[in-house]
Short mmCIF file of C-alpha atoms in Angstrom, two decimals:
data_model
loop_
_atom_site.label_atom_id
_atom_site.label_comp_id
_atom_site.label_asym_id
_atom_site.label_seq_id
_atom_site.Cartn_x
_atom_site.Cartn_y
_atom_site.Cartn_z
CA MET A 17 49.95 -5.78 119.77
CA LEU A 18 46.97 -5.85 121.82
CA HIS A 19 45.51 -3.15 120.13
CA SER A 20 46.08 -3.85 117.19
CA PHE A 21 44.22 -7.16 117.64
CA LYS A 22 41.44 -5.24 119.07
CA GLY A 23 41.17 -2.70 116.01
CA ARG A 24 40.53 -6.11 114.00
CA ILE A 25 38.26 -7.41 115.51
CA ARG A 26 35.60 -4.57 115.55
CA LEU A 27 35.99 -4.33 111.77
CA LEU A 28 34.70 -7.57 111.54
CA THR A 29 31.56 -5.89 110.83
CA THR A 30 32.27 -5.58 107.09
CA GLY A 31 32.92 -7.83 104.55
CA ALA A 32 35.67 -6.36 102.98
CA ALA A 33 37.71 -5.92 106.56
CA LEU A 34 37.22 -9.49 106.78
CA ALA A 35 38.68 -10.46 103.83
CA VAL A 36 41.55 -8.55 104.58
CA MET A 37 42.19 -10.39 108.21
CA LEU A 38 41.75 -13.62 106.63
CA ALA A 39 44.17 -12.56 103.70
CA ALA A 40 46.78 -11.54 105.46
CA ALA A 41 46.61 -12.96 108.83
CA PRO A 42 45.41 -16.86 108.49
CA GLN A 43 45.71 -17.14 112.63
CA ALA A 44 43.54 -14.55 113.59
CA PHE A 45 40.87 -16.97 113.89
CA ALA A 46 39.88 -20.37 116.18
CA VAL A 47 37.14 -20.48 114.44
CA THR A 48 35.39 -19.22 111.15
CA PRO A 49 32.42 -16.83 111.65
CA LYS A 50 29.15 -18.34 111.73
CA ASP A 51 27.56 -16.72 108.85
CA THR A 52 30.50 -16.55 106.68
CA LEU A 53 31.61 -19.51 104.44
CA VAL A 54 35.47 -19.79 103.76
CA ILE A 55 37.47 -21.18 101.43
CA GLY A 56 40.61 -21.72 100.43
CA LEU A 57 41.23 -22.09 96.92
CA ALA A 58 44.21 -21.49 94.05
CA PHE A 59 42.46 -19.16 91.60
CA ASP A 60 45.23 -17.44 89.44
CA ASP A 61 43.62 -17.97 87.05
CA ILE A 62 40.76 -15.49 87.00
CA ILE A 63 42.12 -12.99 84.57
CA THR A 64 38.49 -10.83 84.61
CA LEU A 65 35.07 -11.28 86.24
CA ASP A 66 32.90 -10.07 83.70
CA PRO A 67 30.87 -13.45 82.16
CA GLY A 68 30.90 -12.19 79.06
CA GLN A 69 34.65 -12.34 78.51
CA ALA A 70 35.37 -14.41 81.43
CA PHE A 71 36.56 -18.28 80.70
CA GLU A 72 38.52 -19.75 83.61
CA PHE A 73 37.04 -22.35 86.00
CA SER A 74 37.36 -19.92 88.92
CA ALA A 75 36.21 -17.06 87.46
CA GLY A 76 33.13 -19.57 86.17
CA GLU A 77 32.38 -20.72 89.75
CA ILE A 78 31.99 -17.29 91.62
CA ASN A 79 29.59 -16.00 88.02
CA GLY A 80 27.88 -19.21 88.81
CA ASN A 81 26.69 -18.25 92.11
CA SER A 82 26.56 -14.11 90.82
CA TYR A 83 24.57 -14.11 87.63
CA ASP A 84 21.62 -15.56 86.57
CA ARG A 85 20.63 -17.35 82.79
CA LEU A 86 17.67 -17.81 81.18
CA VAL A 87 18.65 -21.50 82.25
CA ARG A 88 20.02 -23.54 84.09
CA LEU A 89 21.91 -27.08 84.03
CA ASP A 90 19.71 -29.26 85.99
CA ILE A 91 22.55 -30.34 88.13
CA ASN A 92 20.50 -33.45 89.37
CA ASP A 93 19.73 -35.01 86.06
CA THR A 94 22.22 -33.37 83.52
CA SER A 95 20.15 -34.64 80.61
CA LYS A 96 17.73 -31.72 81.62
CA VAL A 97 17.61 -27.57 81.23
CA MET A 98 15.44 -25.48 83.80
CA PRO A 99 14.44 -21.99 84.74
CA ASP A 100 16.37 -19.88 85.40
CA LEU A 101 14.93 -16.08 84.77
CA ALA A 102 12.93 -16.96 82.35
CA GLU A 103 9.53 -19.39 83.31
CA SER A 104 8.73 -20.64 80.00
CA TRP A 105 10.39 -21.03 76.49
CA THR A 106 8.79 -22.34 73.09
CA VAL A 107 10.49 -23.09 69.75
CA SER A 108 9.27 -22.54 66.67
CA ASP A 109 8.62 -25.67 63.92
CA ASP A 110 11.32 -24.85 61.38
CA GLY A 111 13.87 -24.88 64.41
CA LEU A 112 15.17 -20.92 64.12
CA THR A 113 13.66 -18.82 66.82
CA TYR A 114 13.47 -19.61 70.53
CA THR A 115 11.19 -17.50 72.45
CA PHE A 116 11.47 -17.20 76.22
CA LYS A 117 9.27 -15.63 78.94
CA ILE A 118 10.70 -13.84 81.78
CA LYS A 119 9.74 -14.25 85.87
CA GLN A 120 7.57 -11.15 86.23
CA GLY A 121 8.40 -8.52 89.25
CA LEU A 122 12.50 -9.75 89.31
CA LYS A 123 15.29 -7.40 90.38
CA PHE A 124 19.25 -6.89 90.13
CA ALA A 125 21.81 -6.69 93.51
CA SER A 126 21.55 -3.01 92.17
CA GLY A 127 17.09 -2.44 92.75
CA ASN A 128 16.58 -2.15 88.41
CA PRO A 129 13.91 -4.61 87.25
CA ILE A 130 15.12 -7.21 85.19
CA THR A 131 13.45 -6.91 81.59
CA ALA A 132 14.07 -9.37 78.16
CA GLU A 133 15.85 -5.30 77.56
CA ASP A 134 18.88 -6.77 79.55
CA VAL A 135 18.66 -9.77 78.54
CA ALA A 136 18.94 -8.51 74.85
CA TYR A 137 22.19 -6.52 75.82
CA SER A 138 23.18 -8.96 77.55
CA PHE A 139 24.20 -10.91 74.48
CA GLU A 140 25.01 -7.91 72.30
CA ARG A 141 27.84 -7.43 74.52
CA SER A 142 28.76 -10.37 74.80
CA VAL A 143 29.34 -11.06 71.18
CA LYS A 144 30.27 -7.37 70.53
CA ILE A 145 33.13 -7.97 73.29
CA ASP A 146 33.88 -10.92 71.71
CA GLY A 147 36.40 -12.86 74.47
CA PRO A 148 36.94 -16.32 74.65
CA PRO A 149 33.79 -17.70 75.29
CA ALA A 150 32.47 -15.30 72.70
CA PHE A 151 32.12 -18.92 70.12
CA ILE A 152 29.82 -20.38 71.80
CA LEU A 153 26.52 -17.45 70.56
CA ASN A 154 28.78 -17.00 67.52
CA GLN A 155 28.21 -21.16 66.58
CA PHE A 156 24.63 -19.94 65.87
CA GLY A 157 25.30 -17.15 63.48
CA LEU A 158 25.05 -14.68 65.95
CA LYS A 159 27.65 -11.90 64.55
CA LYS A 160 28.91 -8.02 65.71
CA ASP A 161 26.66 -7.41 62.95
CA ASN A 162 23.47 -9.07 63.17
CA ILE A 163 23.02 -9.34 66.85
CA THR A 164 21.12 -7.02 67.62
CA GLU A 165 18.66 -8.23 64.94
CA LYS A 166 19.02 -11.53 65.77
CA ALA A 167 18.53 -11.03 69.81
CA VAL A 168 16.07 -8.82 70.68
CA ALA A 169 13.15 -8.45 73.13
CA LYS A 170 9.70 -7.89 71.92
CA ASP A 171 8.59 -6.75 74.99
CA PRO A 172 9.87 -6.14 78.61
CA SER A 173 8.61 -10.05 79.56
CA THR A 174 9.55 -11.67 76.35
CA PHE A 175 13.27 -11.70 74.70
CA VAL A 176 13.34 -13.63 71.26
CA LEU A 177 16.52 -15.75 69.82
CA THR A 178 16.94 -16.05 66.22
CA VAL A 179 19.86 -18.95 65.22
CA ASP A 180 20.75 -19.68 62.05
CA GLN A 181 20.01 -23.65 61.51
CA SER A 182 17.72 -26.03 62.66
CA TYR A 183 20.13 -27.02 65.54
CA ALA A 184 18.56 -29.90 68.10
CA PRO A 185 16.73 -27.33 70.86
CA SER A 186 18.46 -29.56 73.97
CA PHE A 187 22.00 -28.22 71.96
CA VAL A 188 20.93 -24.64 71.90
CA LEU A 189 19.37 -25.07 75.48
CA ASN A 190 22.86 -26.31 77.23
CA CYS A 191 24.70 -23.72 75.43
CA LEU A 192 22.77 -20.85 77.18
CA THR A 193 22.86 -22.64 80.95
CA ALA A 194 27.42 -20.86 80.14
CA THR A 195 28.59 -18.37 81.75
CA VAL A 196 28.56 -15.91 78.17
CA ALA A 197 24.51 -16.01 78.15
CA ALA A 198 24.53 -14.68 81.61
CA VAL A 199 22.54 -11.75 82.26
CA VAL A 200 23.88 -8.22 83.04
CA ASP A 201 22.04 -5.00 84.62
CA LYS A 202 21.68 -2.80 81.44
CA GLN A 203 20.75 0.42 83.19
CA LEU A 204 24.02 -0.32 85.75
CA VAL A 205 26.85 -1.23 83.00
CA SER A 206 25.83 1.49 80.30
CA GLN A 207 26.77 4.46 83.06
CA HIS A 208 30.73 2.64 82.80
CA VAL A 209 31.12 2.31 79.53
CA THR A 210 34.73 3.62 78.41
CA ASN A 211 35.23 3.99 74.38
CA ASP A 212 31.92 1.67 73.52
CA ASP A 213 34.11 -0.87 75.52
CA TYR A 214 29.75 -2.15 76.95
CA GLY A 215 31.53 -1.37 80.35
CA ASN A 216 34.23 -4.05 80.02
CA ALA A 217 36.78 -2.83 81.88
CA TRP A 218 34.69 -1.74 84.41
CA LEU A 219 33.25 -5.39 84.56
CA LYS A 220 36.07 -6.82 85.53
CA SER A 221 36.39 -6.59 88.86
CA ASN A 222 32.85 -5.13 89.60
CA PHE A 223 29.57 -6.65 89.68
CA ALA A 224 25.49 -6.35 88.10
CA GLY A 225 24.07 -9.15 88.17
CA SER A 226 21.27 -11.17 89.91
CA GLY A 227 22.10 -14.40 91.08
CA PRO A 228 22.44 -15.10 94.87
CA TYR A 229 25.10 -13.79 95.72
CA LYS A 230 26.84 -10.31 94.67
CA ILE A 231 30.57 -10.17 93.87
CA ARG A 232 31.67 -7.16 96.89
CA GLU A 233 35.75 -7.78 95.82
CA TRP A 234 38.77 -9.23 94.17
CA ARG A 235 42.09 -8.85 94.20
CA ALA A 236 44.10 -11.03 92.13
CA ASN A 237 45.98 -14.13 93.63
CA GLU A 238 44.67 -12.93 97.23
CA VAL A 239 40.76 -13.18 97.86
CA VAL A 240 37.54 -12.73 96.80
CA VAL A 241 34.42 -11.86 98.75
CA MET A 242 31.25 -12.77 97.70
CA GLU A 243 27.67 -10.84 99.78
CA ARG A 244 24.28 -12.11 99.77
CA ASN A 245 22.18 -10.74 97.45
CA ASP A 246 18.83 -10.00 99.54
CA ASN A 247 17.12 -9.09 96.09
CA TYR A 248 17.68 -12.48 94.75
CA TRP A 249 14.17 -13.33 93.66
CA GLY A 250 14.60 -17.30 94.49
CA GLU A 251 15.50 -18.88 97.79
CA LYS A 252 17.71 -16.37 99.84
CA PRO A 253 21.83 -17.68 100.79
CA LYS A 254 21.78 -18.87 104.61
CA LEU A 255 25.13 -17.20 104.94
CA ASN A 256 25.76 -13.42 104.70
CA ARG A 257 29.34 -13.79 102.53
CA VAL A 258 31.11 -16.27 100.71
CA ILE A 259 35.20 -15.66 101.14
CA TYR A 260 37.51 -17.09 98.89
CA ARG A 261 41.62 -17.07 100.19
CA HIS A 262 43.78 -17.58 97.15
CA MET A 263 45.98 -20.20 98.63
CA LYS A 264 47.49 -22.14 96.19
CA GLU A 265 49.89 -25.11 98.71
CA SER A 266 47.44 -28.31 99.40
CA ALA A 267 49.70 -28.70 102.85
CA ALA A 268 48.29 -24.64 103.59
CA GLN A 269 44.97 -25.63 102.79
CA ARG A 270 45.21 -28.52 105.04
CA LEU A 271 46.67 -26.29 108.01
CA ALA A 272 44.25 -24.03 107.71
CA LEU A 273 41.52 -26.81 107.60
CA ASP A 274 42.84 -28.61 110.88
CA ASN A 275 43.28 -24.95 112.57
CA GLY A 276 39.41 -23.53 111.81
CA ASP A 277 40.69 -21.28 109.05
CA ILE A 278 39.28 -22.32 106.35
CA ASP A 279 35.59 -24.70 106.54
CA VAL A 280 36.16 -25.95 103.30
CA ALA A 281 39.77 -27.12 101.61
CA ARG A 282 39.51 -27.42 97.70
CA ASN A 283 42.86 -28.18 96.04
CA LEU A 284 44.28 -30.65 98.28
CA GLU A 285 46.69 -33.35 96.83
CA PRO A 286 46.27 -37.26 97.03
CA ASN A 287 48.47 -37.19 100.68
CA ASP A 288 46.73 -34.56 102.10
CA ILE A 289 43.11 -36.41 101.67
CA ASP A 290 44.15 -39.25 103.68
CA ALA A 291 45.92 -36.65 105.98
CA VAL A 292 42.54 -35.04 106.93
CA SER A 293 40.22 -38.09 105.65
CA LYS A 294 42.09 -40.03 109.26
CA LYS A 295 40.99 -36.59 111.36
CA GLY A 296 37.86 -37.12 110.54
CA THR A 297 37.33 -34.35 108.28
CA THR A 298 34.38 -34.46 105.47
CA ILE A 299 35.41 -35.43 101.66
CA THR A 300 33.11 -35.10 99.13
CA SER A 301 34.03 -35.25 95.63
CA THR A 302 32.34 -35.74 91.82
CA PRO A 303 33.33 -36.28 88.90
CA LYS A 304 33.86 -32.98 86.47
CA GLY A 305 33.35 -32.75 83.21
CA SER A 306 36.85 -31.75 83.36
CA VAL A 307 40.03 -33.40 81.07
CA PHE A 308 43.60 -33.20 81.67
CA TYR A 309 46.00 -33.12 78.89
CA PHE A 310 48.84 -31.99 76.43
CA SER A 311 49.08 -30.18 73.81
CA MET A 312 51.50 -29.65 70.80
CA ASN A 313 51.26 -26.45 68.35
CA GLN A 314 51.27 -27.44 65.14
CA LYS A 315 53.76 -24.18 64.24
CA ASN A 316 56.47 -26.04 66.28
CA PRO A 317 57.93 -27.99 62.83
CA ASN A 318 59.17 -30.50 64.83
CA LEU A 319 55.57 -30.92 66.44
CA ALA A 320 53.86 -30.66 63.50
CA LYS A 321 55.13 -34.13 62.50
CA PRO A 322 52.52 -36.54 62.59
CA GLU A 323 54.95 -39.12 63.94
CA VAL A 324 56.14 -36.93 66.58
CA VAL A 325 52.44 -36.31 68.13
CA GLU A 326 52.33 -40.73 68.08
CA ALA A 327 55.33 -40.61 69.94
CA MET A 328 54.66 -37.93 72.88
CA LYS A 329 51.38 -39.96 73.55
CA TYR A 330 53.41 -43.05 74.15
CA LEU A 331 55.52 -40.89 76.50
CA VAL A 332 53.66 -40.58 79.18
CA ASP A 333 53.62 -43.13 82.63
CA TYR A 334 49.68 -43.39 83.10
CA ASP A 335 50.46 -46.03 85.28
CA ALA A 336 52.34 -43.85 87.79
CA ILE A 337 50.36 -40.84 87.22
CA GLN A 338 47.11 -42.83 88.12
CA ALA A 339 49.53 -44.42 91.11
CA THR A 340 50.93 -41.53 92.33
CA LEU A 341 50.14 -37.44 91.10
CA ILE A 342 46.12 -38.29 90.36
CA LYS A 343 44.77 -40.76 93.52
CA GLY A 344 41.79 -40.06 94.57
CA VAL A 345 41.25 -36.50 92.49
CA GLY A 346 41.23 -37.77 88.81
CA GLU A 347 40.88 -41.32 86.29
CA ILE A 348 43.22 -42.16 83.53
CA HIS A 349 40.43 -41.05 80.81
CA GLN A 350 42.34 -40.73 76.92
CA THR A 351 39.31 -39.95 75.23
CA PHE A 352 38.30 -35.81 74.75
CA LEU A 353 34.91 -36.07 76.20
CA PRO A 354 34.02 -36.79 79.90
CA LYS A 355 32.17 -39.89 81.40
CA GLY A 356 28.74 -39.05 81.74
CA LEU A 357 27.76 -36.72 78.21
CA LEU A 358 26.45 -38.40 74.92
CA GLY A 359 28.85 -40.30 73.14
CA ALA A 360 31.42 -40.39 75.62
CA ILE A 361 33.50 -43.64 74.82
CA ASP A 362 36.74 -45.04 77.07
CA ASP A 363 39.27 -46.22 74.66
CA LYS A 364 42.99 -46.13 76.40
CA PRO A 365 45.59 -47.54 73.64
CA TYR A 366 48.39 -45.63 74.78
CA LYS A 367 50.69 -46.84 77.86
CA LEU A 368 54.51 -45.79 78.58
CA ASP A 369 56.33 -47.39 75.85
CA VAL A 370 59.37 -45.93 75.50
CA ALA A 371 61.20 -48.05 72.21
CA LYS A 372 58.06 -47.74 70.24
CA ALA A 373 58.57 -44.09 70.86
CA LYS A 374 61.76 -44.13 69.64
CA GLU A 375 61.09 -45.88 66.48
CA LEU A 376 58.55 -42.79 65.63
CA LEU A 377 61.09 -40.26 66.43
CA ALA A 378 63.34 -42.41 63.75
CA LYS A 379 60.62 -42.53 61.21
CA ALA A 380 60.14 -38.62 61.61
CA GLY A 381 63.91 -37.81 61.36
CA LEU A 382 64.60 -37.33 64.64
CA LYS A 383 66.12 -40.34 66.06
CA ASP A 384 68.70 -38.75 68.46
CA GLY A 385 65.37 -35.98 69.63
CA PHE A 386 64.98 -32.23 70.08
CA SER A 387 64.20 -29.90 72.19
CA VAL A 388 60.67 -28.18 72.93
CA THR A 389 59.34 -26.05 76.07
CA MET A 390 56.35 -26.51 77.82
CA ASP A 391 53.94 -23.77 79.64
CA VAL A 392 53.07 -25.56 83.03
CA ARG A 393 51.05 -23.79 85.69
CA ASN A 394 52.46 -23.87 88.90
CA ASN A 395 50.12 -25.93 90.96
CA GLN A 396 49.61 -29.26 91.48
CA PRO A 397 49.03 -31.62 90.18
CA THR A 398 50.07 -29.80 86.98
CA THR A 399 53.95 -29.24 87.82
CA GLY A 400 53.86 -33.26 89.42
CA ILE A 401 52.60 -34.34 85.88
CA ALA A 402 55.11 -31.54 83.78
CA GLU A 403 58.26 -33.26 85.79
CA SER A 404 57.25 -36.89 85.29
CA ILE A 405 56.45 -36.07 81.89
CA GLN A 406 59.22 -34.69 81.04
CA GLN A 407 61.19 -37.61 82.69
CA THR A 408 59.67 -39.69 79.81
CA PHE A 409 60.23 -37.61 77.31
CA ALA A 410 64.25 -37.75 78.18
CA GLN A 411 64.44 -41.51 77.52
CA ALA A 412 63.43 -40.98 74.35
CA GLY A 413 66.03 -38.48 73.88
CA ILE A 414 63.21 -35.30 74.16
CA LYS A 415 64.83 -32.09 76.13
CA MET A 416 61.48 -30.52 77.60
CA GLU A 417 62.21 -27.40 79.74
CA ILE A 418 59.10 -25.94 81.71
CA ILE A 419 58.62 -22.96 81.47
CA PRO A 420 56.38 -22.33 84.92
CA GLY A 421 53.69 -19.10 85.25
CA ASP A 422 50.90 -18.34 86.93
CA GLY A 423 47.23 -19.07 85.27
CA LYS A 424 47.15 -15.98 83.44
CA GLN A 425 50.77 -15.97 82.30
CA THR A 426 50.29 -19.54 80.94
CA LEU A 427 46.96 -19.35 79.01
CA THR A 428 47.37 -15.90 77.88
CA LYS A 429 50.38 -17.48 76.37
CA TYR A 430 48.36 -20.57 74.70
CA ARG A 431 45.73 -17.96 73.68
CA ALA A 432 48.37 -16.17 71.66
CA ARG A 433 49.11 -19.62 69.95
CA THR A 434 53.44 -18.79 71.13
CA HIS A 435 53.51 -21.63 72.99
CA ASP A 436 55.46 -24.90 71.89
CA MET A 437 53.67 -26.97 74.53
CA TYR A 438 50.89 -26.10 77.29
CA ILE A 439 49.50 -28.86 79.83
CA GLY A 440 46.39 -28.27 81.65
CA TYR A 441 42.33 -28.69 82.74
CA TRP A 442 39.67 -28.34 80.09
CA GLY A 443 36.34 -28.24 81.04
CA VAL A 444 32.96 -28.63 79.01
CA ASP A 445 31.34 -24.73 79.42
CA TYR A 446 28.03 -26.84 78.45
CA TRP A 447 26.63 -29.75 78.95
CA ASP A 448 26.36 -30.97 75.70
CA PRO A 449 29.41 -33.15 73.39
CA ASN A 450 29.10 -30.58 71.32
CA SER A 451 30.87 -28.07 73.97
CA ASN A 452 34.44 -29.82 73.78
CA ALA A 453 34.08 -31.27 70.36
CA GLU A 454 33.64 -27.26 69.01
CA THR A 455 36.98 -26.74 70.44
CA PHE A 456 39.21 -29.97 70.34
CA THR A 457 38.15 -31.25 67.05
CA SER A 458 36.45 -27.83 64.80
CA ASN A 459 38.94 -24.83 63.12
CA PRO A 460 36.99 -23.15 60.81
CA ASN A 461 40.16 -20.48 60.74
CA ASN A 462 43.25 -21.39 61.03
CA ALA A 463 44.78 -18.06 60.56
CA ASP A 464 46.56 -16.02 63.60
CA ASP A 465 43.84 -13.86 63.41
CA GLY A 466 40.97 -16.15 62.90
CA THR A 467 38.03 -15.37 65.12
CA SER A 468 36.67 -18.89 66.50
CA LYS A 469 39.88 -19.38 68.88
CA THR A 470 38.84 -23.36 69.75
CA LEU A 471 41.58 -25.58 71.15
CA ALA A 472 42.18 -26.69 67.82
CA TRP A 473 42.68 -23.15 66.34
CA ARG A 474 45.09 -22.49 69.61
CA ASN A 475 47.54 -25.71 68.42
CA ALA A 476 47.13 -24.50 64.82
CA TRP A 477 45.78 -27.50 63.83
CA ASP A 478 44.07 -27.21 60.24
CA ILE A 479 41.53 -30.00 60.10
CA PRO A 480 38.58 -29.02 57.13
CA GLU A 481 37.08 -32.12 57.24
CA LEU A 482 36.51 -32.20 60.77
CA THR A 483 35.71 -29.29 61.49
CA LYS A 484 32.57 -30.26 58.34
CA GLU A 485 32.17 -33.49 60.47
CA THR A 486 32.07 -31.27 63.72
CA LYS A 487 29.44 -29.32 62.85
CA THR A 488 26.65 -32.22 61.43
CA GLY A 489 27.01 -33.35 65.80
CA PHE A 490 24.73 -30.70 66.15
CA LEU A 491 22.19 -30.37 63.94
CA GLU A 492 22.04 -33.90 64.26
CA ARG A 493 18.52 -34.29 65.95
CA ASP A 494 18.19 -38.38 66.85
CA SER A 495 20.29 -39.18 69.83
CA ALA A 496 21.92 -42.55 68.86
CA LYS A 497 23.43 -40.74 65.76
CA ARG A 498 24.25 -37.79 67.65
CA ALA A 499 26.07 -39.96 69.65
CA ALA A 500 27.95 -42.05 66.92
CA ILE A 501 29.22 -38.43 65.37
CA TYR A 502 31.30 -38.06 68.74
CA GLU A 503 32.79 -41.30 68.97
CA SER A 504 33.99 -41.58 65.61
CA LEU A 505 35.40 -37.74 66.54
CA GLN A 506 37.19 -38.76 70.02
CA LYS A 507 38.33 -41.81 67.55
CA LYS A 508 40.07 -39.93 65.15
CA LEU A 509 41.40 -37.26 67.55
CA LEU A 510 42.88 -39.73 70.10
CA ALA A 511 44.69 -41.28 66.96
CA THR A 512 46.30 -38.31 65.07
CA GLY A 513 45.36 -35.61 66.88
CA PRO A 514 48.24 -32.93 68.82
CA PHE A 515 46.51 -33.64 71.66
CA ALA A 516 47.75 -36.03 74.43
CA LEU A 517 44.77 -36.44 76.84
CA ILE A 518 45.89 -37.82 80.02
CA PHE A 519 42.86 -37.79 82.96
CA GLN A 520 39.39 -36.57 83.86
CA GLN A 521 39.45 -35.12 87.29
CA THR A 522 37.79 -35.56 90.09
CA GLU A 523 37.50 -32.54 92.15
CA VAL A 524 37.90 -33.14 95.82
CA ALA A 525 37.00 -31.13 98.75
CA GLY A 526 37.52 -31.42 102.68
CA VAL A 527 34.86 -30.33 104.79
CA GLY A 528 35.01 -28.47 108.37
CA LYS A 529 32.92 -29.29 110.47
CA GLY A 530 29.51 -27.90 111.19
CA VAL A 531 28.79 -26.70 107.44
CA LYS A 532 26.00 -28.54 105.51
CA ASP A 533 24.72 -28.96 102.54
CA PHE A 534 28.04 -27.83 100.35
CA LYS A 535 28.11 -30.10 97.31
CA LEU A 536 30.73 -30.10 94.34
CA GLY A 537 28.76 -29.52 90.43
CA PRO A 538 29.15 -31.48 87.45
CA THR A 539 31.06 -28.30 85.54
CA PHE A 540 32.97 -25.74 87.03
CA ASP A 541 29.98 -22.69 86.93
CA THR A 542 27.82 -25.46 89.15
CA ASN A 543 29.90 -26.00 92.47
CA TYR A 544 27.28 -23.88 93.87
CA VAL A 545 27.72 -22.44 97.52
CA PHE A 546 24.27 -20.24 98.20
CA ASN A 547 22.58 -23.75 99.63
CA VAL A 548 25.30 -23.99 102.17
CA SER A 549 24.57 -23.34 105.72
CA LYS A 550 26.72 -23.46 109.00
CA GLU A 551 25.54 -25.04 112.19
#
């Protein structure tokens, strides 16, 4: 036993070995290493780390710290974007052409130079891979058959993007802060192409970026290791590495934080937040651009009845959920735009009303109720909220079976439209109201092979008129008029949409002693760790 322990100590010189120790032997340390930030986080939602395909919260955070874009959201003033790889940009008078000048002398982590050709290639591969986030680029008329003409390297330092309509420039630039617009190393990725997949299989668990950290390793449901990128063009991270340990249980994170086995606990539940606070642990929090909801697949004939959709919104005990399950980590919010975004409203017309729900079910010809399933990611507060809804549904005769699964399982089923009901979070992909409007109130093609796989599409909600109205929002350049469009969309979805919005998330983290400058961003890909240091 002693020999084994000494052997592990000698292996501390490599990030991978340290990751193994932290994942497999959490009690091996009393204090985490000074040059390493160790974070406890449930990241079973990660399916891939390819920035052209990844569309999950945890993957967004990893890629936000490891891949650069042309522009980034200014987290100190979210009404603005700031330069990243681009040093400047211009928009043509007709609003169709965006020209970006790339900073000179930059390198990827591999040592390869960053050029406009890498930018053009990154846009091309994201569109042609056609993963879940591709619609962010597709909405500008960027398609598989025209992307090489629309996203062009004019010369090594000039990238030109041509869009199909004169959009509000802020909308276009906000979209380019999304992970799908991250820039990958063309030379490196091209060496790992299989069957014309643009390196998609290889990038699932490998790295080809230029950000402050480089991804060293990802083992599903175990550990993610990031190491400092010494070729990073900006201020270098103060720490050598950041390690994410997959920890699903709040109690386990609290214990690990108390013991010094982790530096930051990211999934603390209300009781554990109170407990660590009383011990003097620093608690940091920020409202996120994410909302929690459950949805009703309109392919299910019972769920397609308008009265059933409305009844279910009256069968949620919002007050009890606020008082217990989301205390400190969320605020009841029933509209699809989070507070802080242009046009967000805070209407809350629904409360638990079993009698009214029963009346509506009777009008739908279902006075004796019916049976339904809900796919639920088995973490908190998701499971707790699903169980609360299960109980209140039962009061109106609705028998709801909870189907538990990890993040990958539930998302895969949801994206295939094979669920009855789904419960979970949705976070903005870029800081603009169209981000959520485009997915909640737009469904250009409701066929199973539709290419715009929005949340409305996932739930087979066929809404041609709302889809048209949604499009007017991103073309309107007057901010007040834009806000009015999004207010209208929220009210219409609130009244008739197959989504029951429950709360807006407040992300909370417990931060251990000696950790400096750990802050949570407004979006998941702005949870930056490259500014963090340790005493």
